[in-house]
Tab-separated table of C-alpha atoms and ligand atoms in Angstrom:
chain	number	residue	atom	x	y	z
I	1	MET	CA	21.779	-96.901	-56.369
I	2	ILE	CA	25.262	-95.591	-56.901
I	3	TYR	CA	26.493	-93.771	-53.862
I	4	LEU	CA	29.192	-91.196	-54.608
I	5	ASP	CA	28.926	-88.904	-51.582
I	6	ASN	CA	31.240	-90.445	-49.011
I	7	ALA	CA	32.707	-87.038	-48.096
I	8	ALA	CA	29.207	-86.103	-46.807
I	9	THR	CA	28.752	-89.269	-44.856
I	10	THR	CA	29.418	-92.986	-45.157
I	11	ARG	CA	27.397	-96.131	-44.675
I	12	THR	CA	27.735	-97.465	-41.102
I	13	ALA	CA	29.568	-100.744	-41.459
I	14	PRO	CA	27.544	-103.777	-40.345
I	15	GLU	CA	30.298	-104.842	-37.856
I	16	VAL	CA	30.044	-101.386	-36.322
I	17	VAL	CA	26.262	-101.670	-35.759
I	18	GLU	CA	26.770	-105.106	-34.352
I	19	ALA	CA	29.366	-103.877	-31.880
I	20	MET	CA	27.066	-101.047	-30.755
I	21	LEU	CA	23.836	-102.958	-30.187
I	22	PRO	CA	24.706	-104.556	-26.801
I	23	TYR	CA	25.579	-101.121	-25.441
I	24	PHE	CA	21.943	-100.102	-25.909
I	25	THR	CA	20.210	-103.190	-24.596
I	26	GLU	CA	22.609	-105.043	-22.240
I	27	TYR	CA	25.521	-102.876	-21.155
I	28	TYR	CA	23.555	-99.688	-20.761
I	29	GLY	CA	25.136	-98.664	-17.424
I	30	ASN	CA	26.266	-95.079	-16.880
I	31	ALA	CA	30.007	-95.048	-17.134
I	32	GLY	CA	30.128	-92.863	-13.955
I	33	SER	CA	28.355	-95.469	-11.808
I	34	ILE	CA	30.141	-97.688	-9.288
I	35	TYR	CA	28.580	-101.102	-9.951
I	36	ARG	CA	29.827	-103.499	-12.614
I	37	LEU	CA	27.262	-102.525	-15.219
I	38	GLY	CA	28.671	-98.992	-15.071
I	39	THR	CA	32.349	-99.964	-14.923
I	40	ARG	CA	31.761	-102.078	-18.043
I	41	SER	CA	30.831	-98.916	-19.940
I	42	LYS	CA	33.778	-97.084	-18.377
I	43	LYS	CA	36.120	-99.811	-19.568
I	44	ALA	CA	34.747	-99.673	-23.105
I	45	ILE	CA	35.449	-95.910	-23.179
I	46	ILE	CA	39.003	-96.336	-21.846
I	47	GLN	CA	39.594	-99.133	-24.421
I	48	ALA	CA	38.364	-96.869	-27.251
I	49	LYS	CA	40.709	-94.126	-26.227
I	50	GLU	CA	43.621	-96.560	-26.224
I	51	THR	CA	42.704	-97.760	-29.720
I	52	ILE	CA	42.433	-94.271	-31.150
I	53	ALA	CA	45.502	-92.908	-29.346
I	54	GLU	CA	47.591	-95.746	-30.782
I	55	THR	CA	46.577	-94.914	-34.363
I	56	LEU	CA	47.628	-91.249	-33.836
I	57	ASN	CA	50.852	-91.850	-31.943
I	58	ALA	CA	49.231	-90.068	-28.992
I	59	GLN	CA	48.318	-90.896	-25.369
I	60	PRO	CA	44.842	-92.163	-24.379
I	61	ASN	CA	44.302	-89.188	-22.013
I	62	GLU	CA	44.793	-86.842	-24.938
I	63	ILE	CA	41.588	-88.122	-26.638
I	64	TYR	CA	38.312	-86.404	-25.808
I	65	PHE	CA	35.071	-87.715	-27.171
I	66	THR	CA	32.639	-85.215	-28.749
I	67	ALA	CA	29.470	-85.234	-30.853
I	68	GLY	CA	31.428	-85.024	-34.106
I	69	GLY	CA	33.631	-82.843	-36.274
I	70	SER	CA	31.707	-79.590	-35.828
I	71	GLU	CA	31.870	-79.768	-32.017
I	72	SER	CA	35.552	-80.708	-32.104
I	73	ASP	CA	36.338	-77.694	-34.357
I	74	ASN	CA	34.262	-75.365	-32.126
I	75	TRP	CA	35.925	-76.604	-28.963
I	76	ALA	CA	39.444	-76.294	-30.349
I	77	LEU	CA	39.100	-72.777	-31.618
I	78	LYS	CA	36.910	-71.299	-28.835
I	79	ALA	CA	38.837	-72.898	-25.983
I	80	VAL	CA	42.257	-71.858	-27.303
I	81	TYR	CA	41.012	-68.328	-27.800
I	82	GLU	CA	39.598	-68.248	-24.274
I	83	ALA	CA	42.658	-69.735	-22.616
I	84	TYR	CA	45.249	-67.738	-24.508
I	85	ALA	CA	43.514	-64.348	-25.026
I	86	ASP	CA	45.826	-62.709	-22.432
I	87	ARG	CA	48.797	-63.732	-24.559
I	88	GLY	CA	47.320	-62.687	-27.910
I	89	ARG	CA	44.174	-62.694	-30.001
I	90	HIS	CA	45.477	-63.504	-33.442
I	91	ILE	CA	44.414	-66.664	-35.310
I	92	ILE	CA	45.621	-67.847	-38.690
I	93	THR	CA	43.440	-70.085	-40.834
I	94	SER	CA	42.711	-70.519	-44.522
I	95	ARG	CA	39.916	-69.440	-46.852
I	96	ILE	CA	38.973	-73.005	-47.700
I	97	GLU	CA	38.215	-74.372	-44.227
I	98	HIS	CA	34.965	-76.150	-43.429
I	99	HIS	CA	32.242	-73.798	-42.106
I	100	ALA	CA	32.666	-75.386	-38.666
I	101	VAL	CA	35.996	-73.482	-38.581
I	102	LEU	CA	35.183	-70.516	-40.676
I	103	ASN	CA	31.956	-69.549	-38.867
I	104	THR	CA	33.613	-70.131	-35.466
I	105	CYS	CA	36.390	-67.720	-36.542
I	106	GLU	CA	33.763	-65.206	-37.546
I	107	TYR	CA	32.164	-65.613	-34.105
I	108	LEU	CA	35.545	-65.152	-32.370
I	109	GLU	CA	36.131	-62.010	-34.428
I	110	LYS	CA	32.981	-60.551	-32.876
I	111	LEU	CA	34.515	-61.324	-29.440
I	112	GLY	CA	37.670	-59.422	-30.367
I	113	ALA	CA	39.828	-61.970	-32.237
I	114	SER	CA	41.836	-60.933	-35.215
I	115	VAL	CA	41.839	-63.613	-37.948
I	116	THR	CA	44.046	-63.975	-41.016
I	117	TYR	CA	42.498	-66.024	-43.763
I	118	LEU	CA	45.298	-67.432	-45.948
I	119	ASP	CA	44.937	-67.721	-49.675
I	120	VAL	CA	45.448	-70.963	-51.509
I	121	ASP	CA	47.001	-71.574	-54.938
I	122	GLU	CA	44.957	-72.694	-57.989
I	123	ASN	CA	45.121	-76.284	-56.676
I	124	GLY	CA	43.950	-75.341	-53.201
I	125	ILE	CA	47.246	-75.582	-51.367
I	126	VAL	CA	48.132	-73.139	-48.610
I	127	ASP	CA	51.241	-71.069	-49.229
I	128	VAL	CA	53.587	-71.782	-46.321
I	129	GLU	CA	55.610	-68.666	-47.059
I	130	GLN	CA	52.495	-66.540	-46.714
I	131	LEU	CA	51.738	-68.454	-43.537
I	132	THR	CA	55.160	-67.657	-42.045
I	133	LYS	CA	54.764	-63.987	-42.961
I	134	ALA	CA	51.322	-63.848	-41.349
I	135	ILE	CA	52.718	-64.878	-37.929
I	136	ARG	CA	52.733	-62.026	-35.417
I	137	PRO	CA	53.839	-61.734	-31.776
I	138	ASP	CA	50.217	-62.117	-30.739
I	139	THR	CA	49.443	-65.196	-32.845
I	140	ILE	CA	48.048	-67.934	-30.601
I	141	LEU	CA	46.756	-70.482	-33.049
I	142	ILE	CA	47.135	-71.810	-36.602
I	143	SER	CA	44.101	-73.809	-37.792
I	144	ILE	CA	44.517	-75.433	-41.193
I	145	MET	CA	42.500	-78.393	-42.396
I	146	TYR	CA	44.416	-81.658	-43.205
I	147	ALA	CA	42.464	-82.158	-46.447
I	148	ASN	CA	39.623	-80.268	-47.961
I	149	ASN	CA	36.101	-81.819	-47.979
I	150	GLU	CA	35.148	-80.327	-51.414
I	151	ILE	CA	38.236	-80.682	-53.563
I	152	GLY	CA	40.215	-83.251	-51.567
I	153	THR	CA	43.473	-81.290	-51.612
I	154	ILE	CA	45.845	-82.452	-48.912
I	155	GLN	CA	47.785	-79.648	-47.151
I	156	PRO	CA	51.495	-79.733	-46.220
I	157	VAL	CA	50.509	-80.383	-42.633
I	158	LYS	CA	53.933	-81.494	-41.447
I	159	GLU	CA	55.513	-78.294	-42.740
I	160	ILE	CA	52.800	-76.204	-41.174
I	161	GLY	CA	53.204	-78.031	-37.901
I	162	GLU	CA	56.961	-77.418	-37.876
I	163	ILE	CA	56.442	-73.712	-38.488
I	164	ALA	CA	53.879	-73.497	-35.643
I	165	ASP	CA	56.198	-75.420	-33.346
I	166	ARG	CA	59.182	-73.226	-34.164
I	167	HIS	CA	57.171	-70.142	-33.262
I	168	GLY	CA	55.612	-71.622	-30.134
I	169	ILE	CA	52.093	-71.390	-31.642
I	170	LEU	CA	49.449	-74.034	-31.195
I	171	PHE	CA	48.419	-75.958	-34.320
I	172	HIS	CA	44.947	-77.280	-34.830
I	173	THR	CA	43.965	-79.341	-37.880
I	174	ASP	CA	40.477	-80.390	-38.976
I	175	ALA	CA	41.318	-83.933	-40.034
I	176	VAL	CA	37.710	-85.053	-40.478
I	177	GLN	CA	38.287	-85.997	-44.142
I	178	VAL	CA	41.615	-87.731	-43.375
I	179	TYR	CA	41.346	-89.604	-40.109
I	180	GLY	CA	40.335	-93.202	-40.906
I	181	GLN	CA	41.287	-92.782	-44.590
I	182	LEU	CA	45.076	-92.096	-44.467
I	183	PRO	CA	47.644	-92.532	-41.672
I	184	VAL	CA	47.899	-89.552	-39.292
I	185	ASP	CA	50.749	-88.991	-36.849
I	186	VAL	CA	50.307	-86.076	-34.412
I	187	LYS	CA	53.883	-86.192	-33.128
I	188	GLU	CA	55.523	-86.241	-36.528
I	189	CYS	CA	53.356	-83.377	-37.766
I	190	HIS	CA	53.552	-81.322	-34.532
I	191	ILE	CA	49.761	-81.253	-34.250
I	192	ASP	CA	48.444	-79.931	-30.914
I	193	LEU	CA	44.721	-80.305	-31.598
I	194	LEU	CA	42.986	-82.580	-34.136
I	195	SER	CA	39.345	-82.958	-35.028
I	196	ALA	CA	37.830	-86.224	-36.349
I	197	SER	CA	34.335	-87.584	-36.877
I	198	GLY	CA	33.025	-91.176	-36.800
I	199	HIS	CA	30.498	-91.006	-39.596
I	200	LYS	CA	33.135	-90.081	-42.226
I	201	PHE	CA	34.792	-93.487	-41.925
I	202	ASN	CA	31.879	-95.859	-41.636
I	203	GLY	CA	31.212	-95.193	-37.992
I	204	PRO	CA	28.007	-93.822	-36.534
I	205	LYS	CA	26.825	-90.197	-36.790
I	206	GLY	CA	26.959	-87.908	-33.774
I	207	VAL	CA	30.288	-89.067	-32.361
I	208	GLY	CA	33.778	-87.863	-32.937
I	209	PHE	CA	36.827	-86.780	-30.936
I	210	LEU	CA	39.203	-83.944	-30.331
I	211	TYR	CA	42.809	-84.808	-29.727
I	212	ILE	CA	44.273	-82.266	-27.277
I	213	GLY	CA	48.028	-82.603	-26.929
I	214	LYS	CA	49.738	-81.914	-23.575
I	215	LYS	CA	51.038	-78.575	-24.852
I	216	ALA	CA	47.570	-77.119	-25.282
I	217	LYS	CA	46.361	-75.842	-21.908
I	218	ILE	CA	42.675	-75.447	-22.555
I	219	ARG	CA	39.707	-75.508	-20.245
I	220	SER	CA	36.373	-77.246	-20.249
I	221	PHE	CA	33.991	-76.792	-23.153
I	222	ILE	CA	30.769	-78.185	-21.663
I	223	HIS	CA	30.436	-77.471	-17.944
I	224	GLY	CA	28.800	-80.022	-15.683
I	225	GLY	CA	29.963	-83.409	-14.487
I	226	GLN	CA	33.482	-84.795	-14.421
I	227	GLN	CA	33.275	-86.782	-17.725
I	228	GLU	CA	36.221	-86.423	-20.174
I	229	ARG	CA	38.602	-85.289	-17.404
I	230	GLY	CA	36.178	-82.525	-16.489
I	231	ARG	CA	36.502	-80.862	-19.867
I	232	ARG	CA	33.396	-82.067	-21.651
I	233	ALA	CA	30.531	-82.877	-19.314
I	234	GLY	CA	27.569	-85.146	-20.114
I	235	THR	CA	26.905	-88.890	-19.854
I	236	GLU	CA	29.085	-90.521	-22.434
I	237	ASN	CA	27.655	-91.812	-25.719
I	238	VAL	CA	29.002	-95.314	-24.944
I	239	ALA	CA	27.407	-97.041	-27.901
I	240	GLY	CA	28.601	-94.383	-30.280
I	241	ILE	CA	32.117	-94.456	-28.832
I	242	VAL	CA	32.239	-98.258	-29.161
I	243	GLY	CA	30.902	-97.942	-32.701
I	244	MET	CA	33.551	-95.391	-33.624
I	245	GLU	CA	36.270	-97.563	-32.081
I	246	THR	CA	35.097	-100.495	-34.186
I	247	ALA	CA	35.110	-98.239	-37.267
I	248	VAL	CA	38.721	-97.157	-36.432
I	249	LYS	CA	39.907	-100.730	-36.215
I	250	ARG	CA	38.133	-101.571	-39.448
I	251	ALA	CA	39.476	-98.480	-41.232
I	252	TYR	CA	43.044	-99.269	-40.313
I	253	ARG	CA	42.604	-102.884	-41.312
I	254	ILE	CA	41.392	-102.075	-44.784
I	255	MET	CA	43.225	-98.753	-45.267
I	256	GLU	CA	45.915	-99.792	-47.723
I	257	GLU	CA	43.628	-101.822	-49.964
I	258	LYS	CA	40.895	-99.154	-49.821
I	259	THR	CA	43.273	-96.373	-50.756
I	260	ALA	CA	44.657	-98.304	-53.719
I	261	LYS	CA	41.206	-99.185	-55.030
I	262	GLU	CA	39.738	-95.729	-54.604
I	263	THR	CA	42.749	-94.031	-56.156
I	264	GLU	CA	42.454	-96.229	-59.241
I	265	LEU	CA	38.768	-95.616	-59.620
I	266	ARG	CA	39.184	-91.910	-58.925
I	267	ASP	CA	41.765	-91.530	-61.694
I	268	TYR	CA	39.756	-93.685	-64.105
I	269	LEU	CA	36.590	-91.673	-63.539
I	270	THR	CA	38.416	-88.346	-63.753
I	271	ASP	CA	40.300	-89.203	-66.950
I	272	ARG	CA	37.172	-90.470	-68.706
I	273	ILE	CA	35.181	-87.353	-67.832
I	274	ILE	CA	37.891	-84.953	-68.809
I	275	GLN	CA	38.513	-86.764	-72.116
I	276	GLU	CA	34.954	-87.457	-73.114
I	277	ILE	CA	32.977	-84.393	-71.954
I	278	PRO	CA	33.887	-81.095	-73.477
I	279	GLY	CA	34.491	-78.132	-71.148
I	280	ALA	CA	35.233	-80.269	-68.070
I	281	ARG	CA	38.106	-79.497	-65.751
I	282	LEU	CA	39.370	-81.060	-62.538
I	283	ASN	CA	39.290	-78.947	-59.409
I	284	GLY	CA	42.014	-79.452	-56.816
I	285	HIS	CA	45.472	-80.921	-56.952
I	286	PRO	CA	45.910	-83.822	-59.407
I	287	VAL	CA	47.884	-85.979	-56.987
I	288	LYS	CA	47.993	-84.372	-53.555
I	289	ARG	CA	44.335	-85.247	-53.069
I	290	LEU	CA	42.179	-87.713	-51.103
I	291	PRO	CA	41.960	-91.135	-52.759
I	292	GLY	CA	38.209	-90.968	-53.257
I	293	ASN	CA	37.747	-87.355	-54.327
I	294	VAL	CA	36.679	-86.303	-57.823
I	295	ASN	CA	35.610	-82.684	-58.252
I	296	ILE	CA	34.938	-81.379	-61.728
I	297	SER	CA	33.584	-78.087	-63.065
I	298	PHE	CA	31.575	-78.123	-66.338
I	299	GLU	CA	31.445	-74.979	-68.440
I	300	SER	CA	28.028	-73.342	-68.795
I	301	ILE	CA	26.297	-75.924	-66.621
I	302	GLU	CA	24.367	-75.505	-63.372
I	303	GLY	CA	25.659	-78.135	-60.997
I	304	GLU	CA	22.360	-78.385	-59.209
I	305	THR	CA	20.541	-79.430	-62.399
I	306	VAL	CA	23.052	-82.209	-62.967
I	307	LEU	CA	22.597	-83.433	-59.422
I	308	ILE	CA	18.802	-83.664	-59.807
I	309	MET	CA	19.138	-85.532	-63.106
I	310	LEU	CA	21.750	-87.887	-61.630
I	311	ASP	CA	19.436	-88.579	-58.720
I	312	MET	CA	16.703	-89.617	-61.152
I	313	LYS	CA	19.112	-92.320	-62.255
I	314	GLY	CA	19.854	-93.372	-58.675
I	315	ILE	CA	23.243	-91.664	-58.540
I	316	CYS	CA	24.031	-89.731	-55.325
I	317	ALA	CA	26.601	-86.940	-55.759
I	318	SER	CA	27.141	-83.471	-54.428
I	319	GLY	CA	27.604	-79.952	-55.884
I	320	GLY	CA	30.217	-77.321	-55.410
I	321	SER	CA	27.538	-74.979	-54.143
I	322	ALA	CA	26.139	-74.397	-50.721
I	323	CYS	CA	22.485	-73.549	-50.545
I	324	THR	CA	22.641	-70.897	-47.824
I	325	THR	CA	19.877	-68.312	-47.701
I	326	GLY	CA	17.855	-69.960	-50.461
I	327	ALA	CA	20.250	-68.470	-52.952
I	328	LEU	CA	22.670	-70.707	-54.804
I	329	ASP	CA	26.045	-69.480	-53.666
I	330	PRO	CA	29.095	-70.803	-55.519
I	331	SER	CA	31.461	-72.726	-53.195
I	332	HIS	CA	33.801	-70.577	-51.155
I	333	VAL	CA	36.461	-73.156	-51.827
I	334	LEU	CA	36.206	-72.970	-55.624
I	335	LEU	CA	36.116	-69.147	-55.482
I	336	ALA	CA	39.313	-69.263	-53.394
I	337	LEU	CA	40.992	-71.244	-56.182
I	338	GLY	CA	40.305	-68.235	-58.395
I	339	GLN	CA	37.506	-69.864	-60.285
I	340	PRO	CA	34.860	-67.494	-61.745
I	341	PRO	CA	31.440	-67.883	-60.098
I	342	GLU	CA	29.824	-69.176	-63.331
I	343	LEU	CA	32.273	-72.038	-63.534
I	344	ALA	CA	32.110	-72.720	-59.788
I	345	ARG	CA	28.362	-73.163	-60.091
I	346	GLY	CA	28.928	-75.958	-62.568
I	347	ALA	CA	30.960	-78.071	-60.095
I	348	LEU	CA	30.151	-81.651	-59.285
I	349	ARG	CA	31.763	-83.594	-56.403
I	350	MET	CA	31.863	-87.355	-56.467
I	351	THR	CA	33.450	-89.004	-53.454
I	352	LEU	CA	34.134	-92.734	-53.699
I	353	GLY	CA	34.062	-95.475	-51.117
I	354	GLU	CA	35.433	-99.024	-50.979
I	355	GLU	CA	32.140	-100.412	-52.235
I	356	ASN	CA	32.217	-98.610	-55.602
I	357	THR	CA	33.111	-100.525	-58.777
I	358	LYS	CA	34.506	-99.813	-62.246
I	359	GLU	CA	31.137	-100.714	-63.765
I	360	GLU	CA	29.547	-98.004	-61.665
I	361	MET	CA	32.082	-95.500	-62.903
I	362	ASP	CA	31.210	-96.477	-66.518
I	363	ILE	CA	27.478	-95.881	-65.798
I	364	VAL	CA	28.253	-92.506	-64.225
I	365	VAL	CA	30.269	-91.386	-67.245
I	366	GLN	CA	27.569	-92.498	-69.608
I	367	GLU	CA	24.880	-90.671	-67.657
I	368	LEU	CA	26.964	-87.560	-67.286
I	369	LYS	CA	27.598	-87.402	-71.044
I	370	ARG	CA	23.904	-87.747	-71.708
I	371	ILE	CA	22.850	-85.233	-69.033
I	372	ILE	CA	25.376	-82.571	-69.858
I	373	GLY	CA	24.887	-82.990	-73.561
I	374	SER	CA	21.103	-82.586	-73.218
I	375	ILE	CA	21.403	-79.491	-70.936
I	376	ARG	CA	23.711	-77.815	-73.401
I	377	GLN	CA	21.602	-78.723	-76.354
I	378	HIS	CA	18.461	-77.483	-74.596
I	379	ARG	CA	20.238	-74.283	-73.669
I	380	SER	CA	21.514	-73.493	-77.124
I	381	GLY	CA	18.015	-73.995	-78.477
I	382	TYR	CA	16.956	-70.992	-76.517
I	383	GLY	CA	19.670	-68.763	-77.928
I	384	ASP	CA	20.758	-66.552	-75.078
I	385	SER	CA	21.933	-69.177	-72.609
I	386	GLU	CA	23.193	-66.820	-69.860
I	387	ALA	CA	19.882	-64.922	-69.486
I	388	CYS	CA	18.144	-67.858	-67.880
I	389	GLY	CA	20.807	-68.543	-65.269
I	390	VAL	CA	19.100	-69.546	-61.987
K	1	PLP	C1	31.956	-83.405	-42.196
K	1	PLP	C2	33.020	-82.409	-41.831
K	1	PLP	C3	32.932	-81.687	-40.674
K	1	PLP	C4	31.767	-81.788	-39.728
K	1	PLP	O1	31.730	-83.069	-39.101
K	1	PLP	P1	30.311	-83.493	-38.384
K	1	PLP	O2	30.715	-84.783	-37.631
K	1	PLP	O3	29.373	-83.738	-39.434
K	1	PLP	O4	29.921	-82.391	-37.442
K	1	PLP	C5	33.937	-80.814	-40.315
K	1	PLP	N1	35.014	-80.711	-41.151
K	1	PLP	C6	35.113	-81.363	-42.323
K	1	PLP	C7	36.333	-81.165	-43.161
K	1	PLP	C8	34.112	-82.251	-42.729
K	1	PLP	O5	34.217	-82.920	-43.853
């Protein structure tokens, strides 16, 4: 198997699983209990917050554990809206956010929020001038993702943070694709809220965190017990938290080497595909992109067909389409880049990890050439190729 879908999820590292196991079987105490079995869990949670805070240039009491990126995004947006509604109801975001942000914004619009969805340029970068112009006296929040999960484009987060800070507006960033891959500094970038998820950097699924800086005065998200400083009730997922902490330490230990390796493989794979397969073009920014992200659109090709044929060869990749109501919708991200729907439907996303090799890239190119060649040949044999579009 060749796994090229690390933006969807990653393999849990063996050292992560090993660190988690005793928290199921031996140290299973409730972190809220008074006896030593409980305080052991409590200590593990405090330790994990210290580890994470240090990587972000934050304080441990600014880290709140959640069930992952989606919850962190929901919490950030809904809680800011609730706490600041008397000051204003305007939120600025972008058209290429993850659905955890976009659908939450849509929900808040139903409650009375006014949301501006910023455009991006043909490489997927937010226009900071348009952002500045969009700011109104009633703007309470700017939510722009650190890097995009489909095309890997990295936003000018520091510039955006400075603009938000200058206007006294809170800045949230969905850093799920960045945290654990590249260094992140919340102070330097004036980030007030940041979402991250364990399973995107070789940690376990179902655990993540929300960084809430001191400036953001937001209330509890889940009501109940006093866990997470009374802001997110529920018995803590101690094993998950310990697993994520272990994944954080590991990620920072290997970060430099991993980035260098993935960048090299990314550019090698991209260059070969562009050069050797006709009608292929790279989506997203050529350099301001995540080290492991390759996203390519193929002319007159259905991405879904390519994925199925790749799977038959043991290659796991992802499309640029989201299968929503049974219909194959072209990706909202690719459409925001100005790509016509036909081309957007022919998109293929391959996201690399530190385990991938150059030999694997060669196999992928060889298979892609064969698959795309045969689809096109098959199509032309039928004459009118557009009529049979799924
Ligand atoms: C994966 C992802 C999420 C959702 O994270 P979960 O932990 O799976 O809920 C949110 N935002 C981005 C950018 C992602 O890539």
